[in-house]
Amino acid sequence: MAAIRVLIVDDHPLVRGGLRSLLQRTGEFDVVGEGADGYEAVELAALHAPDVILLDVAMPRLNGADAAQYIRDKAPLAGVIMLSMHADESYVLRALKSGARGYLLKASPESEVLSAIRAVAAGQAYFSPAITKILVEEYVSEMRRRGVEDSYDLLTFREKEILQLLVSGKSNKEISATLNVSVATIETHRNNIFQKLHVHNLPELILYAVRKGLVA
């Protein structure tokens, strides 16, 4: 199998060096470049077309979330994993809205970093288990406070199936081909899912799936 091409962007040389050393030890990955800020991330992504980009959230000149939005245009096939010190829901949602497919805490063990890169390279989403735990606990507390039931049970079997495909990165067209139904049917199911779960867009749906443990 071809090595997974990885771009590392962080404003701390020690962090970049540690990540590079980790990836080189495995033999699975090819570090195609390193950057120190968001502008370099965009330039290097366009130049090297990596499979995965490890992108620090807080960087000078252009932060990671804003850089990820530009990267979507310059290197649309690259999967972005945000690296952050923050396990707050607002940071996770912003990362998702910027196009990130993964979110790792900087305190994550090496095994999680490798798992995240493999998952995102395969087209899946990945979030640090610590983040998932916090999001789930916050969600359960909010549900209890409001005295409402989990709306997931309102979904039909087909809607749950489509939800899984959506959060795995599949487009409406790809899902229609997989399930052998029309794109219009998928769009109808998608709208129903959003209404039942009270979400407004795909990033919010992914965040919901994280809370439910539907995403690694």
Short mmCIF file of C-alpha atoms in Angstrom, two decimals:
data_model
loop_
_atom_site.label_atom_id
_atom_site.label_comp_id
_atom_site.label_asym_id
_atom_site.label_seq_id
_atom_site.Cartn_x
_atom_site.Cartn_y
_atom_site.Cartn_z
CA MET A 1 0.00 0.00 0.00
CA ALA A 2 1.13 3.54 -0.75
CA ALA A 3 2.18 5.63 2.22
CA ILE A 4 -0.34 8.16 3.54
CA ARG A 5 0.93 11.63 2.61
CA VAL A 6 0.79 13.97 5.63
CA LEU A 7 1.33 17.71 5.98
CA ILE A 8 2.12 19.00 9.49
CA VAL A 9 1.33 22.61 10.39
CA ASP A 10 2.01 23.98 13.88
CA ASP A 11 3.79 27.12 15.05
CA HIS A 12 5.87 25.18 17.59
CA PRO A 13 8.95 23.47 16.08
CA LEU A 14 9.04 20.90 18.90
CA VAL A 15 5.48 19.82 18.16
CA ARG A 16 6.21 19.51 14.44
CA GLY A 17 9.37 17.55 15.18
CA GLY A 18 7.59 15.19 17.54
CA LEU A 19 4.82 14.48 15.06
CA ARG A 20 7.27 13.98 12.20
CA SER A 21 9.35 11.55 14.28
CA LEU A 22 6.23 9.61 15.28
CA LEU A 23 5.01 9.25 11.70
CA GLN A 24 8.40 8.34 10.28
CA ARG A 25 8.86 5.55 12.82
CA THR A 26 5.82 3.65 11.59
CA GLY A 27 6.74 3.39 7.92
CA GLU A 28 3.07 4.00 7.00
CA PHE A 29 3.32 7.72 6.42
CA ASP A 30 5.19 10.16 4.20
CA VAL A 31 5.60 13.65 5.72
CA VAL A 32 5.44 15.81 2.59
CA GLY A 33 5.91 19.17 4.29
CA GLU A 34 5.81 21.31 7.43
CA GLY A 35 4.42 24.77 8.05
CA ALA A 36 4.31 27.22 10.94
CA ASP A 37 1.13 29.23 10.26
CA GLY A 38 -2.16 29.21 8.39
CA TYR A 39 -0.86 30.88 5.25
CA GLU A 40 1.90 28.30 4.92
CA ALA A 41 -0.72 25.59 5.45
CA VAL A 42 -2.72 26.81 2.47
CA GLU A 43 0.35 27.18 0.24
CA LEU A 44 1.80 23.78 1.15
CA ALA A 45 -1.57 22.05 0.78
CA ALA A 46 -1.89 23.38 -2.76
CA LEU A 47 1.72 22.44 -3.56
CA HIS A 48 1.82 18.91 -2.14
CA ALA A 49 -1.84 17.78 -2.26
CA PRO A 50 -1.46 15.68 0.92
CA ASP A 51 -3.92 12.99 1.97
CA VAL A 52 -4.13 14.34 5.52
CA ILE A 53 -3.21 17.67 7.13
CA LEU A 54 -2.48 17.94 10.86
CA LEU A 55 -3.45 21.55 11.49
CA ASP A 56 -2.98 23.47 14.73
CA VAL A 57 -6.00 25.55 15.77
CA ALA A 58 -4.13 28.51 17.28
CA MET A 59 -1.44 29.91 14.98
CA PRO A 60 -0.16 33.38 14.08
CA ARG A 61 -1.25 35.31 10.98
CA LEU A 62 -4.04 32.87 10.03
CA ASN A 63 -5.57 30.42 12.49
CA GLY A 64 -6.25 26.80 11.73
CA ALA A 65 -10.02 27.03 11.29
CA ASP A 66 -9.75 29.89 8.79
CA ALA A 67 -6.90 28.16 6.98
CA ALA A 68 -8.99 24.98 6.67
CA GLN A 69 -11.65 26.90 4.74
CA TYR A 70 -9.09 28.04 2.15
CA ILE A 71 -7.61 24.53 2.02
CA ARG A 72 -11.01 23.16 0.95
CA ASP A 73 -10.58 25.11 -2.30
CA LYS A 74 -6.85 24.53 -2.79
CA ALA A 75 -6.69 20.83 -1.84
CA PRO A 76 -10.28 19.51 -1.69
CA LEU A 77 -9.22 15.87 -1.33
CA ALA A 78 -7.10 16.51 1.77
CA GLY A 79 -8.61 15.47 5.10
CA VAL A 80 -7.96 18.03 7.82
CA ILE A 81 -7.38 17.03 11.45
CA MET A 82 -7.42 19.96 13.86
CA LEU A 83 -4.97 19.88 16.77
CA SER A 84 -6.14 21.81 19.81
CA MET A 85 -5.72 22.36 23.53
CA HIS A 86 -9.49 22.95 23.81
CA ALA A 87 -12.17 20.31 24.36
CA ASP A 88 -14.98 22.86 24.17
CA GLU A 89 -18.01 22.21 21.92
CA SER A 90 -17.72 25.62 20.26
CA TYR A 91 -14.19 24.84 19.08
CA VAL A 92 -15.24 21.44 17.75
CA LEU A 93 -18.23 22.89 15.88
CA ARG A 94 -16.12 25.65 14.37
CA ALA A 95 -13.58 23.08 13.20
CA LEU A 96 -16.35 21.03 11.57
CA LYS A 97 -17.81 24.09 9.87
CA SER A 98 -14.38 24.89 8.46
CA GLY A 99 -14.30 21.46 6.82
CA ALA A 100 -12.20 19.47 9.30
CA ARG A 101 -12.81 15.71 9.47
CA GLY A 102 -10.96 15.12 12.71
CA TYR A 103 -10.30 16.86 16.02
CA LEU A 104 -7.47 15.81 18.32
CA LEU A 105 -6.42 17.17 21.68
CA LYS A 106 -2.71 17.91 21.85
CA ALA A 107 -2.54 15.75 24.96
CA SER A 108 -3.69 12.72 22.96
CA PRO A 109 -1.48 9.62 23.11
CA GLU A 110 0.52 8.68 20.03
CA SER A 111 -1.80 5.78 19.23
CA GLU A 112 -4.74 8.19 18.87
CA VAL A 113 -2.81 10.39 16.47
CA LEU A 114 -2.06 7.41 14.25
CA SER A 115 -5.65 6.16 14.45
CA ALA A 116 -6.96 9.59 13.52
CA ILE A 117 -4.73 9.88 10.46
CA ARG A 118 -5.66 6.39 9.25
CA ALA A 119 -9.36 7.07 9.73
CA VAL A 120 -9.39 10.45 7.98
CA ALA A 121 -7.24 9.13 5.13
CA ALA A 122 -9.90 6.44 4.65
CA GLY A 123 -12.60 9.09 4.39
CA GLN A 124 -13.92 8.72 7.94
CA ALA A 125 -14.23 11.21 10.78
CA TYR A 126 -12.25 10.94 14.00
CA PHE A 127 -12.44 12.70 17.34
CA SER A 128 -10.39 12.25 20.49
CA PRO A 129 -12.24 9.93 22.88
CA ALA A 130 -11.79 12.58 25.59
CA ILE A 131 -13.71 15.07 23.43
CA THR A 132 -16.45 12.56 22.72
CA LYS A 133 -16.81 11.85 26.45
CA ILE A 134 -17.16 15.54 27.28
CA LEU A 135 -19.67 16.14 24.48
CA VAL A 136 -21.76 13.15 25.51
CA GLU A 137 -21.81 14.23 29.16
CA GLU A 138 -22.79 17.79 28.22
CA TYR A 139 -25.51 16.49 25.90
CA VAL A 140 -27.01 14.14 28.49
CA SER A 141 -26.98 16.91 31.12
CA GLU A 142 -28.71 19.29 28.73
CA MET A 143 -31.35 16.70 27.83
CA ARG A 144 -32.07 16.08 31.53
CA ARG A 145 -32.21 19.79 32.27
CA ARG A 146 -34.73 20.35 29.49
CA GLY A 147 -36.67 17.21 30.39
CA VAL A 148 -36.82 15.92 26.82
CA GLU A 149 -36.22 12.54 25.26
CA ASP A 150 -33.49 11.73 22.76
CA SER A 151 -34.84 12.50 19.30
CA TYR A 152 -32.66 9.78 17.71
CA ASP A 153 -35.44 7.26 18.30
CA LEU A 154 -37.72 9.34 16.08
CA LEU A 155 -35.64 8.37 13.06
CA THR A 156 -36.71 5.49 10.85
CA PHE A 157 -34.29 2.67 10.08
CA ARG A 158 -33.60 4.17 6.64
CA GLU A 159 -32.99 7.62 8.13
CA LYS A 160 -30.50 6.17 10.62
CA GLU A 161 -28.77 4.41 7.73
CA ILE A 162 -28.54 7.66 5.75
CA LEU A 163 -27.34 9.56 8.83
CA GLN A 164 -24.42 7.15 9.14
CA LEU A 165 -23.53 7.61 5.47
CA LEU A 166 -23.76 11.40 5.70
CA VAL A 167 -21.45 11.68 8.70
CA SER A 168 -18.99 9.28 7.04
CA GLY A 169 -18.50 11.87 4.32
CA LYS A 170 -20.73 10.49 1.58
CA SER A 171 -22.51 12.93 -0.73
CA ASN A 172 -26.21 12.70 -1.59
CA LYS A 173 -25.27 11.28 -5.00
CA GLU A 174 -23.00 8.64 -3.49
CA ILE A 175 -25.67 7.64 -0.97
CA SER A 176 -28.31 7.36 -3.70
CA ALA A 177 -26.04 5.01 -5.64
CA THR A 178 -25.29 2.94 -2.52
CA LEU A 179 -28.96 2.57 -1.58
CA ASN A 180 -30.24 2.42 -5.17
CA VAL A 181 -32.71 5.26 -4.74
CA SER A 182 -32.98 8.71 -6.34
CA VAL A 183 -31.01 11.73 -5.18
CA ALA A 184 -34.33 13.49 -4.53
CA THR A 185 -35.31 10.70 -2.13
CA ILE A 186 -32.02 11.08 -0.27
CA GLU A 187 -32.53 14.85 -0.04
CA THR A 188 -36.01 14.29 1.42
CA HIS A 189 -34.64 11.87 4.02
CA ARG A 190 -31.82 14.30 4.80
CA ASN A 191 -34.27 17.14 5.41
CA ASN A 192 -36.37 14.89 7.64
CA ILE A 193 -33.28 13.91 9.65
CA PHE A 194 -32.33 17.56 10.17
CA GLN A 195 -35.85 18.46 11.30
CA LYS A 196 -36.21 15.54 13.70
CA LEU A 197 -32.79 16.08 15.28
CA HIS A 198 -33.08 19.89 15.31
CA VAL A 199 -29.82 20.41 13.43
CA HIS A 200 -29.31 22.93 10.64
CA ASN A 201 -26.32 21.67 8.67
CA LEU A 202 -23.90 18.79 8.21
CA PRO A 203 -21.35 19.99 10.82
CA GLU A 204 -24.09 20.05 13.47
CA LEU A 205 -25.21 16.58 12.35
CA ILE A 206 -21.64 15.28 12.71
CA LEU A 207 -21.43 16.82 16.19
CA TYR A 208 -24.70 15.10 17.08
CA ALA A 209 -23.30 11.80 15.80
CA VAL A 210 -20.20 12.26 17.95
CA ARG A 211 -22.37 12.74 21.01
CA LYS A 212 -24.30 9.59 20.15
CA GLY A 213 -21.12 7.58 19.71
CA LEU A 214 -21.88 7.05 16.01
CA VAL A 215 -18.51 8.50 15.00
CA ALA A 216 -15.14 7.19 16.21
#
